[in-house]
PDB file of C-alpha atoms in Angstrom:
ATOM      1  CA  UNK M   1       8.488   1.038  33.111  1.00 42.00           C
ATOM      2  CA  UNK M   2       7.196   1.455  29.553  1.00 44.00           C
ATOM      3  CA  UNK M   3       7.229   5.029  28.223  1.00 45.00           C
ATOM      4  CA  UNK M   4       4.367   5.708  25.804  1.00 54.00           C
ATOM      5  CA  UNK M   5       5.215   7.902  22.835  1.00 69.00           C
ATOM      6  CA  UNK M   6       2.752  10.658  21.965  1.00 78.00           C
ATOM      7  CA  UNK M   7       1.173   9.929  18.585  1.00 84.00           C
ATOM      8  CA  UNK M   8       2.286  12.150  15.734  1.00 88.00           C
ATOM      9  CA  UNK M   9      -1.330  12.435  14.513  1.00 93.00           C
ATOM     10  CA  UNK M  10      -4.613  12.040  16.392  1.00 93.00           C
ATOM     11  CA  UNK M  11      -8.133  13.389  16.031  1.00 93.00           C
ATOM     12  CA  UNK M  12     -11.326  13.027  18.030  1.00 93.00           C
ATOM     13  CA  UNK M  13     -14.904  13.931  17.001  1.00 92.00           C
ATOM     14  CA  UNK M  14     -13.409  15.824  14.046  1.00 91.00           C
ATOM     15  CA  UNK M  15     -15.928  17.613  11.809  1.00 90.00           C
ATOM     16  CA  UNK M  16     -15.840  20.271   9.146  1.00 90.00           C
ATOM     17  CA  UNK M  17     -18.906  22.105   7.860  1.00 88.00           C
ATOM     18  CA  UNK M  18     -18.885  23.883   4.508  1.00 84.00           C
ATOM     19  CA  UNK M  19     -21.050  26.933   3.728  1.00 83.00           C
ATOM     20  CA  UNK M  20     -24.512  25.765   2.792  1.00 77.00           C
ATOM     21  CA  UNK M  21     -24.699  23.086   5.449  1.00 66.00           C
ATOM     22  CA  UNK M  22     -22.589  20.230   4.010  1.00 73.00           C
ATOM     23  CA  UNK M  23     -20.796  18.419   6.836  1.00 82.00           C
ATOM     24  CA  UNK M  24     -17.913  15.948   6.908  1.00 86.00           C
ATOM     25  CA  UNK M  25     -17.367  13.728   9.924  1.00 85.00           C
ATOM     26  CA  UNK M  26     -14.151  11.741  10.477  1.00 87.00           C
ATOM     27  CA  UNK M  27     -14.110   8.772  12.841  1.00 84.00           C
ATOM     28  CA  UNK M  28     -11.613   9.004  15.699  1.00 89.00           C
ATOM     29  CA  UNK M  29      -8.086   8.079  14.683  1.00 90.00           C
ATOM     30  CA  UNK M  30      -4.611   7.721  16.227  1.00 92.00           C
ATOM     31  CA  UNK M  31      -1.481   7.087  14.164  1.00 89.00           C
ATOM     32  CA  UNK M  32       0.810   4.535  15.768  1.00 80.00           C
ATOM     33  CA  UNK M  33       4.410   5.635  16.460  1.00 76.00           C
ATOM     34  CA  UNK M  34       6.845   5.120  13.585  1.00 79.00           C
ATOM     35  CA  UNK M  35       3.988   4.563  11.130  1.00 88.00           C
ATOM     36  CA  UNK M  36       2.828   6.608   8.162  1.00 92.00           C
ATOM     37  CA  UNK M  37      -0.724   7.427   7.059  1.00 92.00           C
ATOM     38  CA  UNK M  38      -2.436   6.585   3.778  1.00 91.00           C
ATOM     39  CA  UNK M  39      -5.838   8.198   3.216  1.00 90.00           C
ATOM     40  CA  UNK M  40      -7.757   6.362   0.492  1.00 86.00           C
ATOM     41  CA  UNK M  41     -11.132   7.254  -0.971  1.00 80.00           C
ATOM     42  CA  UNK M  42     -12.959   8.250  -4.105  1.00 77.00           C
ATOM     43  CA  UNK M  43     -13.463  11.812  -5.266  1.00 75.00           C
ATOM     44  CA  UNK M  44     -15.656  13.730  -2.836  1.00 73.00           C
ATOM     45  CA  UNK M  45     -14.995  11.441   0.121  1.00 76.00           C
ATOM     46  CA  UNK M  46     -13.129  14.158   2.027  1.00 84.00           C
ATOM     47  CA  UNK M  47      -9.446  13.428   1.359  1.00 87.00           C
ATOM     48  CA  UNK M  48      -8.484  16.998   0.506  1.00 86.00           C
ATOM     49  CA  UNK M  49     -10.629  18.374   3.342  1.00 89.00           C
ATOM     50  CA  UNK M  50      -8.804  16.164   5.836  1.00 91.00           C
ATOM     51  CA  UNK M  51      -5.415  17.162   4.445  1.00 91.00           C
ATOM     52  CA  UNK M  52      -6.321  20.871   4.530  1.00 91.00           C
ATOM     53  CA  UNK M  53      -7.416  20.490   8.151  1.00 93.00           C
ATOM     54  CA  UNK M  54      -4.036  18.922   8.971  1.00 93.00           C
ATOM     55  CA  UNK M  55      -2.250  21.747   7.162  1.00 92.00           C
ATOM     56  CA  UNK M  56      -4.154  24.394   9.097  1.00 92.00           C
ATOM     57  CA  UNK M  57      -5.677  25.724   5.869  1.00 91.00           C
ATOM     58  CA  UNK M  58      -9.141  24.862   7.203  1.00 91.00           C
ATOM     59  CA  UNK M  59     -10.339  25.039  10.791  1.00 91.00           C
ATOM     60  CA  UNK M  60     -12.394  22.213  12.329  1.00 91.00           C
ATOM     61  CA  UNK M  61     -16.027  23.036  12.962  1.00 91.00           C
ATOM     62  CA  UNK M  62     -15.889  20.719  15.961  1.00 91.00           C
ATOM     63  CA  UNK M  63     -13.571  18.229  17.631  1.00 93.00           C
ATOM     64  CA  UNK M  64      -9.843  18.062  18.253  1.00 94.00           C
ATOM     65  CA  UNK M  65      -6.968  17.607  15.806  1.00 95.00           C
ATOM     66  CA  UNK M  66      -3.484  17.134  17.239  1.00 94.00           C
ATOM     67  CA  UNK M  67      -0.322  16.966  15.124  1.00 92.00           C
ATOM     68  CA  UNK M  68       3.260  16.741  16.377  1.00 87.00           C
ATOM     69  CA  UNK M  69       2.099  17.501  19.908  1.00 87.00           C
ATOM     70  CA  UNK M  70       0.129  20.634  18.949  1.00 90.00           C
ATOM     71  CA  UNK M  71      -3.643  21.103  19.162  1.00 92.00           C
ATOM     72  CA  UNK M  72      -4.318  22.974  15.932  1.00 90.00           C
ATOM     73  CA  UNK M  73      -7.580  24.464  17.117  1.00 86.00           C
ATOM     74  CA  UNK M  74      -5.699  26.426  19.771  1.00 89.00           C
ATOM     75  CA  UNK M  75      -3.498  28.222  17.223  1.00 88.00           C
ATOM     76  CA  UNK M  76      -4.702  31.614  16.071  1.00 86.00           C
ATOM     77  CA  UNK M  77      -3.775  33.961  13.224  1.00 85.00           C
ATOM     78  CA  UNK M  78      -0.106  34.084  12.284  1.00 88.00           C
ATOM     79  CA  UNK M  79       0.716  31.304  14.776  1.00 91.00           C
ATOM     80  CA  UNK M  80      -0.868  28.848  12.329  1.00 90.00           C
ATOM     81  CA  UNK M  81       1.388  30.077   9.510  1.00 89.00           C
ATOM     82  CA  UNK M  82       4.506  29.861  11.690  1.00 89.00           C
ATOM     83  CA  UNK M  83       3.607  26.354  12.806  1.00 90.00           C
ATOM     84  CA  UNK M  84       2.900  25.251   9.226  1.00 90.00           C
ATOM     85  CA  UNK M  85       6.175  26.698   7.961  1.00 88.00           C
ATOM     86  CA  UNK M  86       8.291  24.983  10.601  1.00 88.00           C
ATOM     87  CA  UNK M  87       6.508  21.639  10.997  1.00 91.00           C
ATOM     88  CA  UNK M  88       4.885  20.768   7.659  1.00 92.00           C
ATOM     89  CA  UNK M  89       5.971  20.101   4.109  1.00 93.00           C
ATOM     90  CA  UNK M  90       3.298  20.140   1.395  1.00 92.00           C
ATOM     91  CA  UNK M  91       3.403  18.196  -1.888  1.00 91.00           C
ATOM     92  CA  UNK M  92       0.597  18.471  -4.427  1.00 85.00           C
ATOM     93  CA  UNK M  93       0.168  18.677  -8.214  1.00 78.00           C
ATOM     94  CA  UNK M  94      -1.763  21.895  -7.533  1.00 76.00           C
ATOM     95  CA  UNK M  95       1.287  23.603  -6.051  1.00 79.00           C
ATOM     96  CA  UNK M  96       3.386  25.628  -8.451  1.00 85.00           C
ATOM     97  CA  UNK M  97       6.911  26.928  -8.864  1.00 91.00           C
ATOM     98  CA  UNK M  98       7.863  30.322 -10.282  1.00 92.00           C
ATOM     99  CA  UNK M  99       8.396  29.429 -13.974  1.00 92.00           C
ATOM    100  CA  UNK M 100      10.867  32.245 -14.692  1.00 93.00           C
ATOM    101  CA  UNK M 101      13.179  31.227 -11.824  1.00 95.00           C
ATOM    102  CA  UNK M 102      15.583  28.323 -11.930  1.00 96.00           C
ATOM    103  CA  UNK M 103      15.380  25.408  -9.489  1.00 96.00           C
ATOM    104  CA  UNK M 104      17.868  26.843  -6.985  1.00 95.00           C
ATOM    105  CA  UNK M 105      16.148  30.225  -7.025  1.00 96.00           C
ATOM    106  CA  UNK M 106      12.804  28.538  -6.359  1.00 95.00           C
ATOM    107  CA  UNK M 107      14.324  26.652  -3.450  1.00 96.00           C
ATOM    108  CA  UNK M 108      15.542  29.892  -1.863  1.00 96.00           C
ATOM    109  CA  UNK M 109      12.018  31.332  -1.765  1.00 93.00           C
ATOM    110  CA  UNK M 110      10.720  29.474   1.351  1.00 91.00           C
ATOM    111  CA  UNK M 111      13.523  30.972   3.431  1.00 92.00           C
ATOM    112  CA  UNK M 112      13.016  34.459   2.022  1.00 92.00           C
ATOM    113  CA  UNK M 113       9.238  34.279   2.516  1.00 87.00           C
ATOM    114  CA  UNK M 114       9.751  33.346   6.177  1.00 87.00           C
ATOM    115  CA  UNK M 115      12.289  36.138   6.715  1.00 89.00           C
ATOM    116  CA  UNK M 116      15.056  33.606   7.317  1.00 92.00           C
ATOM    117  CA  UNK M 117      18.630  33.480   5.988  1.00 95.00           C
ATOM    118  CA  UNK M 118      18.922  31.221   2.949  1.00 95.00           C
ATOM    119  CA  UNK M 119      20.374  27.909   4.131  1.00 96.00           C
ATOM    120  CA  UNK M 120      22.573  26.995   1.161  1.00 95.00           C
ATOM    121  CA  UNK M 121      23.905  23.892   2.907  1.00 95.00           C
ATOM    122  CA  UNK M 122      20.393  22.549   3.485  1.00 95.00           C
ATOM    123  CA  UNK M 123      19.407  23.310  -0.109  1.00 96.00           C
ATOM    124  CA  UNK M 124      22.476  21.452  -1.362  1.00 95.00           C
ATOM    125  CA  UNK M 125      21.697  18.449   0.855  1.00 93.00           C
ATOM    126  CA  UNK M 126      18.104  18.168  -0.364  1.00 94.00           C
ATOM    127  CA  UNK M 127      19.053  18.738  -4.022  1.00 94.00           C
ATOM    128  CA  UNK M 128      21.634  15.954  -3.793  1.00 93.00           C
ATOM    129  CA  UNK M 129      19.338  13.531  -1.964  1.00 90.00           C
ATOM    130  CA  UNK M 130      16.676  13.875  -4.678  1.00 91.00           C
ATOM    131  CA  UNK M 131      19.112  13.773  -7.600  1.00 90.00           C
ATOM    132  CA  UNK M 132      18.364  17.301  -8.786  1.00 93.00           C
ATOM    133  CA  UNK M 133      21.947  18.484  -9.342  1.00 93.00           C
ATOM    134  CA  UNK M 134      21.584  18.377 -13.118  1.00 93.00           C
ATOM    135  CA  UNK M 135      18.443  20.524 -12.995  1.00 94.00           C
ATOM    136  CA  UNK M 136      19.655  23.148 -10.519  1.00 93.00           C
ATOM    137  CA  UNK M 137      20.154  25.910 -13.115  1.00 94.00           C
ATOM    138  CA  UNK M 138      17.182  25.015 -15.287  1.00 95.00           C
ATOM    139  CA  UNK M 139      14.136  27.264 -15.167  1.00 95.00           C
ATOM    140  CA  UNK M 140      11.013  25.729 -13.669  1.00 93.00           C
ATOM    141  CA  UNK M 141       9.095  26.486 -16.859  1.00 92.00           C
ATOM    142  CA  UNK M 142      11.427  24.121 -18.728  1.00 94.00           C
ATOM    143  CA  UNK M 143      10.777  21.097 -16.468  1.00 92.00           C
ATOM    144  CA  UNK M 144       8.450  18.208 -17.223  1.00 89.00           C
ATOM    145  CA  UNK M 145       5.733  17.150 -14.748  1.00 84.00           C
ATOM    146  CA  UNK M 146       7.856  14.498 -13.035  1.00 85.00           C
ATOM    147  CA  UNK M 147      10.773  16.912 -12.593  1.00 90.00           C
ATOM    148  CA  UNK M 148       8.429  19.584 -11.217  1.00 90.00           C
ATOM    149  CA  UNK M 149       7.096  17.155  -8.624  1.00 87.00           C
ATOM    150  CA  UNK M 150      10.636  16.338  -7.486  1.00 90.00           C
ATOM    151  CA  UNK M 151      11.435  20.034  -7.048  1.00 94.00           C
ATOM    152  CA  UNK M 152       8.166  20.565  -5.155  1.00 93.00           C
ATOM    153  CA  UNK M 153       9.150  17.670  -2.884  1.00 93.00           C
ATOM    154  CA  UNK M 154      12.571  19.252  -2.375  1.00 94.00           C
ATOM    155  CA  UNK M 155      10.930  22.551  -1.436  1.00 95.00           C
ATOM    156  CA  UNK M 156       8.691  20.748   1.055  1.00 94.00           C
ATOM    157  CA  UNK M 157      11.710  19.236   2.820  1.00 94.00           C
ATOM    158  CA  UNK M 158      13.851  22.368   3.079  1.00 93.00           C
ATOM    159  CA  UNK M 159      12.959  23.499   6.599  1.00 91.00           C
ATOM    160  CA  UNK M 160      13.190  20.052   8.159  1.00 91.00           C
ATOM    161  CA  UNK M 161       9.468  19.347   8.686  1.00 92.00           C
ATOM    162  CA  UNK M 162       8.179  16.640  11.000  1.00 92.00           C
ATOM    163  CA  UNK M 163       5.246  15.861   8.717  1.00 93.00           C
ATOM    164  CA  UNK M 164       5.077  15.626   4.928  1.00 94.00           C
ATOM    165  CA  UNK M 165       1.563  15.941   3.485  1.00 94.00           C
ATOM    166  CA  UNK M 166       1.240  14.642  -0.077  1.00 92.00           C
ATOM    167  CA  UNK M 167      -2.112  15.189  -1.812  1.00 91.00           C
ATOM    168  CA  UNK M 168      -2.526  12.800  -4.778  1.00 89.00           C
ATOM    169  CA  UNK M 169       1.250  12.912  -5.455  1.00 88.00           C
ATOM    170  CA  UNK M 170       1.041  10.633  -8.500  1.00 86.00           C
ATOM    171  CA  UNK M 171      -1.771  12.522 -10.252  1.00 83.00           C
ATOM    172  CA  UNK M 172      -0.960  13.449 -13.878  1.00 79.00           C
ATOM    173  CA  UNK M 173       2.144  11.218 -13.864  1.00 81.00           C
ATOM    174  CA  UNK M 174       2.736   8.219 -16.120  1.00 84.00           C
ATOM    175  CA  UNK M 175       3.427   4.819 -14.566  1.00 85.00           C
ATOM    176  CA  UNK M 176       7.214   5.219 -14.566  1.00 87.00           C
ATOM    177  CA  UNK M 177       7.113   8.710 -13.054  1.00 85.00           C
ATOM    178  CA  UNK M 178       4.525   7.572 -10.490  1.00 87.00           C
ATOM    179  CA  UNK M 179       6.779   4.743  -9.357  1.00 88.00           C
ATOM    180  CA  UNK M 180       9.689   7.166  -9.081  1.00 88.00           C
ATOM    181  CA  UNK M 181       7.609   9.610  -7.036  1.00 88.00           C
ATOM    182  CA  UNK M 182       6.487   6.899  -4.612  1.00 90.00           C
ATOM    183  CA  UNK M 183      10.101   5.842  -4.181  1.00 90.00           C
ATOM    184  CA  UNK M 184      11.202   9.435  -3.534  1.00 90.00           C
ATOM    185  CA  UNK M 185       8.506   9.942  -0.874  1.00 92.00           C
ATOM    186  CA  UNK M 186       9.572   6.745   0.888  1.00 90.00           C
ATOM    187  CA  UNK M 187      13.213   7.817   0.614  1.00 89.00           C
ATOM    188  CA  UNK M 188      12.336  11.193   2.127  1.00 88.00           C
ATOM    189  CA  UNK M 189      10.563   9.494   5.008  1.00 87.00           C
ATOM    190  CA  UNK M 190      13.668   7.444   5.770  1.00 88.00           C
ATOM    191  CA  UNK M 191      16.429   9.987   5.143  1.00 88.00           C
ATOM    192  CA  UNK M 192      14.728  13.090   6.555  1.00 89.00           C
ATOM    193  CA  UNK M 193      12.868  11.357   9.405  1.00 89.00           C
ATOM    194  CA  UNK M 194       9.435  12.711   8.487  1.00 91.00           C
ATOM    195  CA  UNK M 195       6.009  11.172   8.951  1.00 93.00           C
ATOM    196  CA  UNK M 196       4.231  10.790   5.609  1.00 93.00           C
ATOM    197  CA  UNK M 197       0.540  11.523   5.092  1.00 93.00           C
ATOM    198  CA  UNK M 198      -0.500  10.540   1.552  1.00 92.00           C
ATOM    199  CA  UNK M 199      -3.961  10.884   0.018  1.00 90.00           C
ATOM    200  CA  UNK M 200      -4.865   8.880  -3.064  1.00 88.00           C
ATOM    201  CA  UNK M 201      -7.845   7.456  -4.917  1.00 85.00           C
ATOM    202  CA  UNK M 202      -5.624   4.837  -6.614  1.00 83.00           C
ATOM    203  CA  UNK M 203      -5.617   1.385  -4.978  1.00 82.00           C
ATOM    204  CA  UNK M 204      -2.355   0.564  -6.795  1.00 81.00           C
ATOM    205  CA  UNK M 205      -0.625   3.452  -5.026  1.00 86.00           C
ATOM    206  CA  UNK M 206      -1.914   2.162  -1.684  1.00 87.00           C
ATOM    207  CA  UNK M 207      -0.577  -1.319  -2.398  1.00 86.00           C
ATOM    208  CA  UNK M 208       2.822   0.021  -3.426  1.00 86.00           C
ATOM    209  CA  UNK M 209       3.250   2.119  -0.293  1.00 89.00           C
ATOM    210  CA  UNK M 210       2.196  -0.838   1.854  1.00 87.00           C
ATOM    211  CA  UNK M 211       5.072  -2.890   0.451  1.00 87.00           C
ATOM    212  CA  UNK M 212       7.629  -0.165   1.219  1.00 86.00           C
ATOM    213  CA  UNK M 213       6.652   1.419   4.549  1.00 85.00           C
ATOM    214  CA  UNK M 214       4.921   0.616   7.836  1.00 86.00           C
ATOM    215  CA  UNK M 215       1.594   2.333   7.252  1.00 86.00           C
ATOM    216  CA  UNK M 216      -1.909   2.664   8.602  1.00 86.00           C
ATOM    217  CA  UNK M 217      -4.660   2.867   6.004  1.00 84.00           C
ATOM    218  CA  UNK M 218      -7.522   5.301   6.665  1.00 82.00           C
ATOM    219  CA  UNK M 219     -10.285   4.542   4.200  1.00 80.00           C
ATOM    220  CA  UNK M 220     -12.908   7.221   3.498  1.00 75.00           C
ATOM    221  CA  UNK M 221     -16.242   5.981   2.161  1.00 60.00           C
ATOM    222  CA  UNK M 222     -18.056   8.474  -0.043  1.00 49.00           C
ATOM    223  CA  UNK M 223     -21.602   8.627   1.305  1.00 40.00           C
ATOM    224  CA  UNK M 224     -22.408  11.803  -0.595  1.00 36.00           C
ATOM    225  CA  UNK M 225     -22.972  15.366   0.548  1.00 36.00           C
ATOM    226  CA  UNK M 226     -26.006  15.436   2.815  1.00 34.00           C
ATOM    227  CA  UNK M 227     -28.284  18.201   4.039  1.00 29.00           C
ATOM    228  CA  UNK M 228     -27.616  20.412   7.063  1.00 28.00           C
ATOM    229  CA  UNK M 229     -27.566  18.497  10.332  1.00 28.00           C
ATOM    230  CA  UNK M 230     -26.577  15.173   8.737  1.00 28.00           C
ATOM    231  CA  UNK M 231     -23.104  13.662   8.272  1.00 28.00           C
ATOM    232  CA  UNK M 232     -21.115  12.387   5.297  1.00 29.00           C
ATOM    233  CA  UNK M 233     -17.705  10.867   4.710  1.00 31.00           C
ATOM    234  CA  UNK M 234     -17.778   8.315   7.549  1.00 29.00           C
ATOM    235  CA  UNK M 235     -14.390   6.609   7.769  1.00 33.00           C
ATOM    236  CA  UNK M 236     -12.972   3.283   8.885  1.00 31.00           C
ATOM    237  CA  UNK M 237      -9.418   2.704  10.128  1.00 34.00           C
ATOM    238  CA  UNK M 238      -7.546  -0.419   9.116  1.00 32.00           C
ATOM    239  CA  UNK M 239      -4.344  -1.098  11.039  1.00 31.00           C
ATOM    240  CA  UNK M 240      -1.270  -1.586   8.860  1.00 31.00           C
ATOM    241  CA  UNK M 241       1.602  -3.899   9.716  1.00 27.00           C
ATOM    242  CA  UNK M 242       5.264  -2.836   9.695  1.00 24.00           C
ATOM    243  CA  UNK M 243       7.126  -4.066   6.699  1.00 26.00           C
TER     244      UNK M 243
END
């Protein structure tokens, strides 16, 4: 008898309304087991909104959103924060480190913020896997953009998340640093057994990920922000092939 695996990500009739009446609608989607998700679209198409919904930073106005077996709409208050801290890792150029602290000190903060003992063994494992040993004692304010992104990725992996959400991870990086970042995300997916969700407006980034990982591409078409009662951001799912 075939046992069906529960999808890591699925949504149905998912909508989010912003104050003033603007509404985003996302076509139904299910991520196949052992695949990763690429969300591609131009600015304003709803990429960040979708990622913030997945992270529990926004609540759906309607519909269901299920990640790692949990219906996010059923979580309330601090339960959302606990779920996010234990199940998700976040990577974005908009996230920041404490500039006066060194890399190791920054990597201790997620444990301290959650009221957990600092897991020095886990920190050492992640630092080694991302090649950060030489930067461990350097203050965050002394790092270049590529180095900062690697430390932010390390921080995202510390608590063993099941999902890694990366919002425009190659933004503000030159071509060499972008290639390195893509490689590190793929390495993290393999070594730390996480499901990647990557948003990007860059077709070259999409093509590169498709050569390295089994992915599904979720393309958001920017139809503009429409008046109250109408929908924008209709999306089409294209099935990716393993390889």
